[in-house]
Every structure is written in C-alpha cells, then in structure tokens.
XYZ file of C-alpha atoms in Angstrom:
511
model
C 69.612 114.360 92.390
C 68.378 117.520 94.072
C 67.809 115.635 97.313
C 71.331 114.226 97.233
C 72.756 117.680 96.478
C 70.860 119.210 99.404
C 72.203 116.481 101.684
C 75.725 117.703 100.989
C 74.938 120.883 102.890
C 73.222 119.280 105.869
C 74.968 118.409 109.082
C 74.303 117.818 112.751
C 77.241 120.134 113.434
C 77.551 123.891 113.059
C 75.926 125.606 110.086
C 77.947 128.782 110.579
C 79.980 128.095 107.443
C 77.016 127.078 105.255
C 77.420 130.141 102.969
C 81.055 129.169 102.383
C 80.020 125.586 101.673
C 77.378 126.649 99.153
C 79.718 129.131 97.470
C 82.546 126.621 97.039
C 80.262 123.681 96.284
C 81.954 121.573 98.962
C 79.966 119.439 101.437
C 79.479 121.294 104.705
C 81.178 118.587 106.762
C 84.366 119.000 104.705
C 84.287 122.774 105.109
C 83.820 122.412 108.872
C 86.667 119.919 109.054
C 89.107 122.106 107.129
C 88.096 125.172 109.150
C 88.759 123.346 112.420
C 92.106 122.037 111.230
C 93.245 125.462 110.008
C 92.101 127.079 113.238
C 93.835 124.252 115.098
C 97.028 125.018 113.177
C 96.945 128.641 114.339
C 96.156 127.597 117.904
C 98.962 125.026 117.801
C 101.536 127.768 117.173
C 100.086 129.736 120.083
C 100.118 126.609 122.226
C 103.834 126.104 121.567
C 104.969 129.712 121.767
C 102.844 131.121 124.590
C 101.476 128.182 126.561
C 104.957 126.828 127.176
C 105.599 124.147 129.808
C 108.084 126.519 131.432
C 105.355 129.142 131.931
C 102.274 127.035 132.623
C 101.837 123.848 134.578
C 100.664 120.654 132.842
C 97.126 121.013 134.223
C 96.591 124.206 132.236
C 97.987 122.703 129.031
C 95.919 119.524 129.454
C 92.756 121.529 130.098
C 93.197 123.854 127.119
C 94.004 120.966 124.761
C 90.942 119.023 125.947
C 88.465 121.910 125.786
C 89.582 122.825 122.280
C 89.256 119.213 121.168
C 85.704 118.905 122.529
C 84.824 122.217 120.865
C 86.027 120.874 117.519
C 83.918 117.753 117.987
C 80.757 119.700 118.772
C 81.379 122.151 115.928
C 81.769 119.336 113.383
C 79.227 116.791 114.646
C 76.855 118.467 117.099
C 75.057 115.981 119.299
C 76.781 113.089 117.505
C 79.882 114.089 119.470
C 78.277 112.337 122.440
C 79.200 108.997 120.850
C 82.902 109.836 121.146
C 82.564 111.337 124.620
C 80.507 108.377 125.853
C 83.062 105.720 124.923
C 85.929 107.786 126.341
C 84.137 108.117 129.694
C 83.080 104.457 129.698
C 86.642 103.223 129.234
C 87.914 105.474 132.026
C 85.351 103.928 134.380
C 86.650 100.493 133.361
C 90.242 101.610 134.013
C 89.300 102.781 137.507
C 86.954 99.972 138.526
C 87.975 96.824 136.658
C 90.581 94.307 137.745
C 93.848 95.651 136.355
C 94.763 92.136 135.194
C 91.828 92.173 132.779
C 91.369 95.882 132.085
C 92.874 95.597 128.609
C 90.451 92.844 127.594
C 87.371 94.641 128.938
C 88.407 97.891 127.302
C 89.178 96.322 123.939
C 85.844 94.476 123.796
C 83.914 97.578 124.897
C 85.646 100.000 122.547
C 85.576 97.733 119.495
C 82.027 96.627 120.257
C 80.748 100.195 120.480
C 82.608 101.159 117.311
C 81.107 98.192 115.452
C 77.574 99.030 116.608
C 78.028 102.585 115.346
C 79.453 101.345 112.046
C 76.518 98.965 111.532
C 74.075 101.770 112.315
C 75.700 103.992 109.700
C 75.387 101.329 107.007
C 71.677 100.838 107.596
C 70.851 104.505 108.166
C 72.861 106.017 105.312
C 72.706 103.091 102.861
C 76.287 103.439 101.647
C 76.129 107.228 101.572
C 78.949 108.767 103.584
C 77.125 111.959 104.525
C 77.965 114.930 106.703
C 76.908 113.181 109.913
C 79.774 110.695 109.564
C 81.387 110.743 113.011
C 83.080 107.380 112.567
C 86.515 108.859 111.775
C 87.062 110.484 115.202
C 85.477 107.444 116.880
C 87.934 105.147 115.088
C 90.880 107.289 116.191
C 89.656 107.429 119.797
C 89.344 103.635 119.728
C 93.003 103.401 118.733
C 94.135 105.730 121.508
C 92.175 104.217 124.361
C 93.142 100.642 123.448
C 96.790 101.653 123.086
C 96.657 103.220 126.537
C 95.031 100.258 128.291
C 97.456 97.714 126.832
C 100.438 99.848 127.845
C 98.856 100.313 131.288
C 98.523 96.540 131.617
C 102.185 96.178 130.610
C 103.318 98.614 133.281
C 101.145 97.415 136.152
C 100.767 93.674 135.594
C 103.764 92.305 133.738
C 107.302 91.730 134.888
C 110.123 93.445 133.058
C 111.374 90.218 131.501
C 107.934 89.592 129.965
C 108.124 92.786 127.909
C 110.010 93.660 124.770
C 112.410 96.593 124.899
C 109.819 98.773 123.163
C 107.050 97.751 125.547
C 109.273 98.545 128.533
C 109.835 102.092 127.333
C 106.147 102.688 126.622
C 104.679 100.913 129.687
C 102.484 103.031 131.979
C 103.207 102.451 135.677
C 100.098 104.053 137.194
C 96.547 104.891 136.194
C 96.308 108.273 134.492
C 94.433 111.100 136.181
C 91.124 112.131 134.626
C 92.515 115.267 132.972
C 95.545 113.386 131.597
C 93.280 110.695 130.184
C 90.836 113.165 128.632
C 93.637 115.263 127.196
C 95.318 112.256 125.583
C 92.088 111.087 123.959
C 90.334 114.366 123.149
C 93.128 116.884 122.495
C 92.590 119.266 119.589
C 95.765 118.101 117.826
C 94.424 114.686 116.879
C 90.732 114.519 117.721
C 89.393 114.786 114.164
C 91.739 112.669 112.056
C 94.468 111.420 114.376
C 97.112 110.217 114.240
C 97.366 107.868 117.196
C 100.440 108.269 119.379
C 101.722 106.675 122.561
C 100.473 107.924 125.913
C 103.937 108.494 127.348
C 105.004 110.463 124.272
C 101.987 112.724 124.662
C 102.528 113.255 128.389
C 106.191 114.089 127.723
C 105.006 116.681 125.209
C 102.557 118.312 127.618
C 105.112 118.354 130.443
C 107.934 119.674 128.259
C 110.158 116.572 128.022
C 109.227 115.498 124.514
C 112.161 116.935 122.581
C 114.871 116.785 125.248
C 114.305 113.071 125.841
C 114.802 112.256 122.170
C 117.862 114.454 121.886
C 119.366 112.609 124.830
C 118.514 109.273 123.218
C 120.224 110.434 120.060
C 123.255 111.541 122.040
C 123.483 108.268 123.920
C 122.550 105.711 121.266
C 123.650 107.164 117.953
C 126.840 109.178 117.820
C 127.973 109.930 121.332
C 127.771 113.715 121.041
C 126.847 115.589 124.181
C 125.363 118.958 124.959
C 121.908 118.545 123.392
C 120.306 119.376 126.712
C 122.040 122.775 126.653
C 120.799 123.830 123.204
C 117.397 125.351 122.433
C 114.675 123.009 121.225
C 114.740 122.708 117.434
C 111.996 124.646 115.687
C 109.338 122.739 113.740
C 108.727 125.717 111.422
C 110.541 124.240 108.415
C 108.750 120.906 108.797
C 105.370 122.629 109.145
C 105.952 124.818 106.082
C 107.056 121.830 104.022
C 103.980 119.844 105.007
C 101.661 122.777 104.321
C 103.133 123.040 100.825
C 102.318 119.354 100.340
C 98.755 120.087 101.497
C 98.437 122.906 98.968
C 99.651 120.618 96.197
C 97.186 117.915 97.246
C 94.317 120.403 97.334
C 95.126 121.683 93.860
C 95.362 118.121 92.569
C 91.999 117.347 94.119
C 90.340 120.381 92.542
C 91.906 119.912 89.100
C 92.265 116.135 88.701
C 90.303 114.172 91.303
C 86.921 115.688 90.509
C 87.356 114.873 86.828
C 88.067 111.185 87.506
C 85.204 109.905 89.698
C 85.605 106.407 91.085
C 81.992 105.483 90.329
C 82.639 105.810 86.603
C 84.527 102.489 86.797
C 81.180 100.707 87.224
C 78.987 102.822 84.928
C 77.116 100.384 82.614
C 77.980 102.228 79.391
C 81.654 102.395 80.278
C 81.853 98.766 81.409
C 79.988 97.419 78.383
C 81.506 99.545 75.641
C 85.042 100.500 76.649
C 88.011 98.300 75.748
C 89.667 96.361 78.578
C 92.858 98.437 78.369
C 90.776 101.613 78.499
C 88.988 100.398 81.612
C 92.282 99.349 83.166
C 93.860 102.724 82.418
C 90.929 104.666 83.831
C 90.894 102.522 86.968
C 94.601 103.199 87.467
C 94.328 106.968 87.118
C 91.103 107.265 89.118
C 92.705 105.450 92.046
C 95.794 107.651 91.763
C 93.516 110.682 91.785
C 91.690 109.455 94.908
C 94.855 109.561 97.040
C 95.367 113.350 97.388
C 92.400 113.775 99.751
C 93.994 111.282 102.136
C 97.400 112.905 101.669
C 95.842 116.283 102.452
C 94.016 115.232 105.621
C 96.891 113.231 107.120
C 99.611 115.726 106.215
C 97.606 118.646 107.616
C 97.049 116.737 110.856
C 100.785 116.037 111.009
C 101.530 119.746 110.503
C 99.131 120.726 113.309
C 100.911 118.408 115.739
C 104.317 119.709 114.670
C 103.207 123.340 114.996
C 102.394 122.654 118.648
C 105.884 121.187 119.163
C 104.761 117.559 119.066
C 106.090 114.892 116.718
C 109.854 115.263 117.135
C 111.444 111.941 116.194
C 115.149 112.614 116.527
C 118.129 113.600 114.413
C 118.182 112.142 110.917
C 121.172 110.786 108.976
C 121.962 114.315 107.761
C 122.139 115.723 111.275
C 118.846 117.589 110.893
C 115.769 117.414 113.155
C 113.112 114.967 112.008
C 109.477 115.757 112.855
C 107.916 112.516 111.633
C 107.097 110.741 114.898
C 103.344 110.911 114.273
C 103.417 111.004 110.461
C 100.740 108.799 108.982
C 102.170 108.349 105.501
C 105.299 108.535 103.381
C 104.181 109.886 100.012
C 107.468 109.154 98.252
C 107.456 105.616 99.618
C 103.877 105.127 98.417
C 104.377 106.463 94.918
C 107.669 104.614 94.338
C 106.737 101.319 96.006
C 107.979 98.282 94.085
C 106.147 95.756 96.257
C 102.677 95.402 97.700
C 104.156 95.224 101.190
C 106.220 98.381 100.820
C 103.133 100.280 99.693
C 101.119 99.137 102.709
C 103.920 99.969 105.137
C 104.020 103.571 103.924
C 100.247 104.042 104.002
C 98.323 104.791 107.216
C 101.499 104.196 109.196
C 100.173 104.890 112.687
C 97.295 102.447 112.221
C 99.848 99.783 111.318
C 101.772 100.621 114.490
C 98.550 100.365 116.504
C 97.722 96.943 115.056
C 101.220 95.778 115.881
C 101.061 97.212 119.397
C 97.718 95.804 120.512
C 97.480 92.612 118.460
C 100.394 91.346 116.368
C 103.017 91.511 119.131
C 100.693 90.012 121.740
C 98.816 87.205 120.034
C 100.218 83.805 121.139
C 99.411 82.256 117.754
C 97.595 83.029 114.496
C 98.980 86.551 114.699
C 98.348 87.461 111.074
C 94.791 86.149 111.084
C 93.885 87.942 114.308
C 95.472 91.164 113.120
C 93.551 90.922 109.859
C 90.275 90.424 111.741
C 90.957 93.392 114.032
C 91.872 95.614 111.086
C 88.716 94.636 109.217
C 86.473 95.262 112.231
C 88.118 98.599 112.929
C 87.609 99.860 109.376
C 83.889 99.110 109.423
C 81.263 96.788 108.030
C 80.963 97.849 104.408
C 81.414 94.708 102.257
C 83.915 96.511 100.048
C 86.378 96.672 102.924
C 86.346 92.904 103.275
C 86.756 92.378 99.535
C 89.876 94.533 99.750
C 91.357 92.636 102.678
C 90.577 89.220 101.211
C 91.961 90.200 97.807
C 95.176 91.357 99.451
C 95.932 87.837 100.746
C 96.716 86.031 97.445
C 98.436 89.155 96.090
C 100.716 89.315 99.124
C 101.482 85.592 98.861
C 102.274 85.941 95.160
C 104.504 88.967 95.751
C 106.475 87.107 98.420
C 106.864 84.056 96.199
C 108.083 86.124 93.239
C 110.525 88.029 95.410
C 111.987 84.815 96.845
C 112.108 82.789 93.623
C 112.671 85.358 90.894
C 114.259 88.542 92.203
C 117.777 87.147 92.728
C 118.132 86.565 88.967
C 118.083 90.343 88.393
C 120.546 91.504 91.053
C 123.814 90.908 89.187
C 123.287 93.713 86.675
C 122.258 97.318 87.271
C 120.332 97.321 84.018
C 118.441 94.161 84.882
C 117.771 95.441 88.400
C 116.418 98.723 87.008
C 114.169 96.833 84.618
C 112.976 94.574 87.431
C 112.184 97.621 89.608
C 110.216 99.293 86.811
C 108.158 96.171 86.156
C 107.499 95.524 89.847
C 106.561 99.205 90.356
C 103.976 99.013 87.580
C 102.688 95.649 88.833
C 102.446 96.979 92.393
C 100.514 100.102 91.398
C 98.086 98.099 89.251
C 97.635 95.515 92.022
C 96.949 98.284 94.545
C 94.424 99.817 92.160
C 92.678 96.452 91.751
C 92.709 95.756 95.494
C 91.625 99.175 96.743
C 88.751 99.716 94.324
C 86.180 97.803 96.478
C 87.279 99.887 99.478
C 86.016 102.974 97.650
C 83.011 101.397 95.937
C 81.813 99.946 99.283
C 78.935 97.750 98.063
C 78.898 94.119 96.937
C 77.105 94.697 93.644
C 79.434 97.482 92.468
C 82.511 95.524 93.567
C 81.397 92.487 91.563
C 80.641 94.652 88.537
C 84.165 96.035 88.680
C 85.876 92.675 89.191
C 83.862 91.098 86.372
C 84.861 93.965 84.084
C 88.490 93.196 85.001
C 87.901 89.448 84.436
C 89.260 88.799 87.948
C 92.693 88.878 86.301
C 94.709 89.844 89.405
C 93.044 87.126 91.477
C 93.809 84.552 88.779
C 97.404 85.668 88.141
C 98.172 85.801 91.872
C 96.852 82.311 92.528
C 98.704 80.918 89.491
C 101.938 82.574 90.667
C 101.594 81.056 94.131
C 100.865 77.584 92.728
C 103.621 77.752 90.100
C 106.342 79.062 92.428
C 105.375 77.049 95.486
C 107.982 74.505 96.472
C 110.601 75.622 93.989
C 114.161 75.583 95.204
C 114.908 78.702 97.211
C 118.323 80.218 96.430
C 120.733 80.273 99.310
C 122.432 83.408 98.113
C 122.222 86.061 100.813
C 121.102 88.665 98.331
C 117.875 86.766 97.805
C 116.789 87.429 101.361
C 115.466 90.872 102.152
C 116.466 92.177 105.537
C 114.577 95.381 105.052
C 111.052 94.071 104.719
C 108.976 94.976 107.759
C 106.402 92.596 109.213
C 102.927 92.440 107.772
C 101.556 94.972 110.252
C 104.577 97.109 111.021
C 104.497 100.547 109.493
C 107.404 102.287 111.153
C 109.565 104.179 108.716
C 113.298 103.616 109.036
C 115.351 106.320 110.680
C 118.963 106.578 111.667
C 118.060 107.235 115.264
C 114.725 105.847 116.297
C 113.052 107.296 119.392
C 112.758 103.747 120.721
C 116.087 101.940 120.346
C 116.527 98.220 119.799
C 113.000 97.592 118.569
C 113.811 95.841 115.330
C 113.110 92.270 116.367
C 109.720 92.360 114.693
C 111.305 92.887 111.306
C 112.134 89.224 111.109
C 108.597 88.117 111.859
C-alpha cells in the first residue's frame, strides 16, 4: 500500500509542484496537468488580446503556440514527451517524401502502429496501473490530428471535386503545410494535453485571424440573409469561458465530495459481491458510474474553455441570435444526462473523437463501414481487455435499442402522458445500460470485468439479445412518426446547430 501511495507522487515530468501534490493528496501527474491547463488559460487570454493577428504575423503566433505546447509536454512527461515529438516528426517526413497518392495510408499505419506499440508497452510495464508516466492521452490526441490532416491533404491534392462531399471540399488542404504550420497544428498549447481535435483549416484560420469572420459570413449567407457581420467587432468569448469555468468548478466539487466516496473498484470487492443484494449492487454500480463522469467533464470542459479564451472555437450564431463557442466542444453534459437512447448518449460523449472516426474511416470505407470504424476506435483507445468488453457489449445493446425504437416507440406517441412515461423508462434503461457497458472500460482487466458481469448475472446481455430476437422481423409501422430523422449515424457526434460552420453536411444522418 505504501509503495502504491508513493507511486502517486512519482513522475518523469517536473517535480516542482510535489509539495502541492503531497499537501492536497492528489497524484503529481494530475497536479501538473491542472497547473498547465490553468496557466494555459491565462496565456490564452494574452494570446487573444495581445498577440492579435492584426499586430503579429502568423509565424509569430505559430511559434509561440508551438513552444508553449512543447513546454507543457516536457513539464508533464519529461523525456516521455519524445514519444509525441517523434511521431509528429516522422509523419511530417512522410508528408514531404511519400507519394501523395498514398500519404494518407502510410501516415495512418505509422501513427496507429506507433500508438499501439506504446499502448502495449504501458500494459506490460504498468500492469493495469495508470500511473503518472501515462503519456498516452496526448499521443492519442496527436494521432487524431495528424491523421485528420493527412486525409484532408489527400482530398485536396489527389481527388477531384466531384469525388468529395460538400464537407470534404470545404476542409480539403490544397498544399503541403509548412513545418511551423504543421508543428503548431499538432503541438499547440491549446490542445496538446487533452485535445480536442479540430480541422487543420479551422486552426489555420484562427492563427491568421479569419476564424470568426468566416463563420459570421457563412451565417449571413446561409442562414438569415443579414449583412454587415464583417463590419462588427469579433464577438467576445468571455461569457462562454466563464460559463465553462463554472461547470469545471462544479465538476471539481463533485469529484472531491462524491466521486472519492464511490470508488469503481468496490463493485468487484469480494465481500460486496458475495453479500450485497442484487438491487444494492445495481444501485451502487449506477451511482459509482455517475460519479466517475465529473473528471471527464472537468478535463474536457477546461480544455474547451482554454481554446475559447484564445479566440478559437467559434461555431456561429445560434437560434437565439447569440454567438456559439462550441466548435471544439467534446461533450454535451445536458445531452448526456438526459439521453433516452444509447445512441444519443454516445453522440454527446467525446464528440470530437466521433467526428474524427467519421472523417477518417466511416465516410471513406467502401464497405463494412461500421465494423472498420469499430476496429479503429478500439485500437485507438488501447489494448486493455476492458475496452474491448465495452465495445463488444455495446453491439447487442445498440441493436436492441434500435429494434425497440422501430417496433415499440410509435405506440406511445399519440399521448403526451404516454410519451412522457416512455421517455422516463427509456432514460432509466439507457443510464443503466451505459453503466453496465462502461464498467469494464474503467475496470480494465478481464478477471475484474468477469466478476462484475457475473455479479450482474449478464442480465443486460441476455435482455438485449432476447429483445433483438423477439422484435426481429416484426411488421414495421409505416407511420412517419415511427421513423426518427434526428438520429445521427453510429459514429457522428456533431451537435445540431441552427447555423453549422459547414453547410449542407447532413447526408450522413441517414446512414
């Protein structure tokens, strides 16, 4: 126990904040991460207010963003930062030297291969202990960015316009990026530690000062026909940043008060499993999973706020005529907590990763799109067996949810009372199914996952399979209300907005 406790305060990164870590009782890697993000938030305001595109050329802004990002990496991970820097440099060499017709394939194989090797090494070295030398998070985010870039570069330099979707046309890159542009996109301080992933052209527009004006013009031209946006000052992100920081404070308080008192590992403690009633175990599993979410909410929302503070992340004008700063948001907390379907939950969780999967795999695979996207997602997350239990468990649950929606839902749409009851039941079922599915993702190992599923009698697996078998082949109602036009595709995570930054990109919703 003492050895494990000491490990919490060890890191290959900076030990400058070790006294703070010991005083608070937080692992040193978490203290370093929060310190970098809070410092990054302050620097982001300075970057927007004083390092303006109108006062400094893009080279200066690219250089500052890159140097700060590398500094954050070294501060948090020390020499382990070389893993991230090595793959970034290797892919740039491929971009410069490889045949442009195959650059996307070479880059994808190299980036995913290197990530997988590092993930395998972590499993064997740390033996399921996610310790302070865990550099896989930034490496995973860099993998998303460099693969996004190379596929969009291939679109712009190798494909004809008619071969691209409207979204791909807008995001296509017509020439190889310069070294400083490439390094800045991949290593900038705004997203180096926890993301999110964004499109290369969006980032370059931000650095060069076109980010907001371009979206205001798109809103003017494609939404309501109003003019004059180019003559007004850029909207301030201050309100959005303050709102997101308040969310972070709430998540931190929840973590300190609730999360620590509901450890995930207690779900597989022998005494609890053997002696507690099934409903007690089910209730604890539900609340412990709910309590595990705030740390993700905190990290992603803080990263979103940092980007916004720098002036990045402007999406457009919302339905109320107010600026929306959710272009690079990675989650929709309200959508998650109120989800009445498994699919809706997934589409509001880790949004930018869903967009990445859609961009580099789902939209491009000639066949077996879902299977290939599933494989890519599993490989990207890592090699812990718990991840694969989660993904495999999600398949019958998703099939059952679709079958119930198609065969049952229409019976409850004629009455507000019945519809409300249906929504309450499906909300509860969704949250319990998510709890059941996600548990292996947090337990990680095979033995603990099987202990948990045995304690739950595999009930969600069984009920899902029975629902699919029972409802399969039943007559599908032809009533239009039985068909949902709002359900996104299995890997799309874009949140709906009145005026999207990329118009006419809704074809995938019918996939």
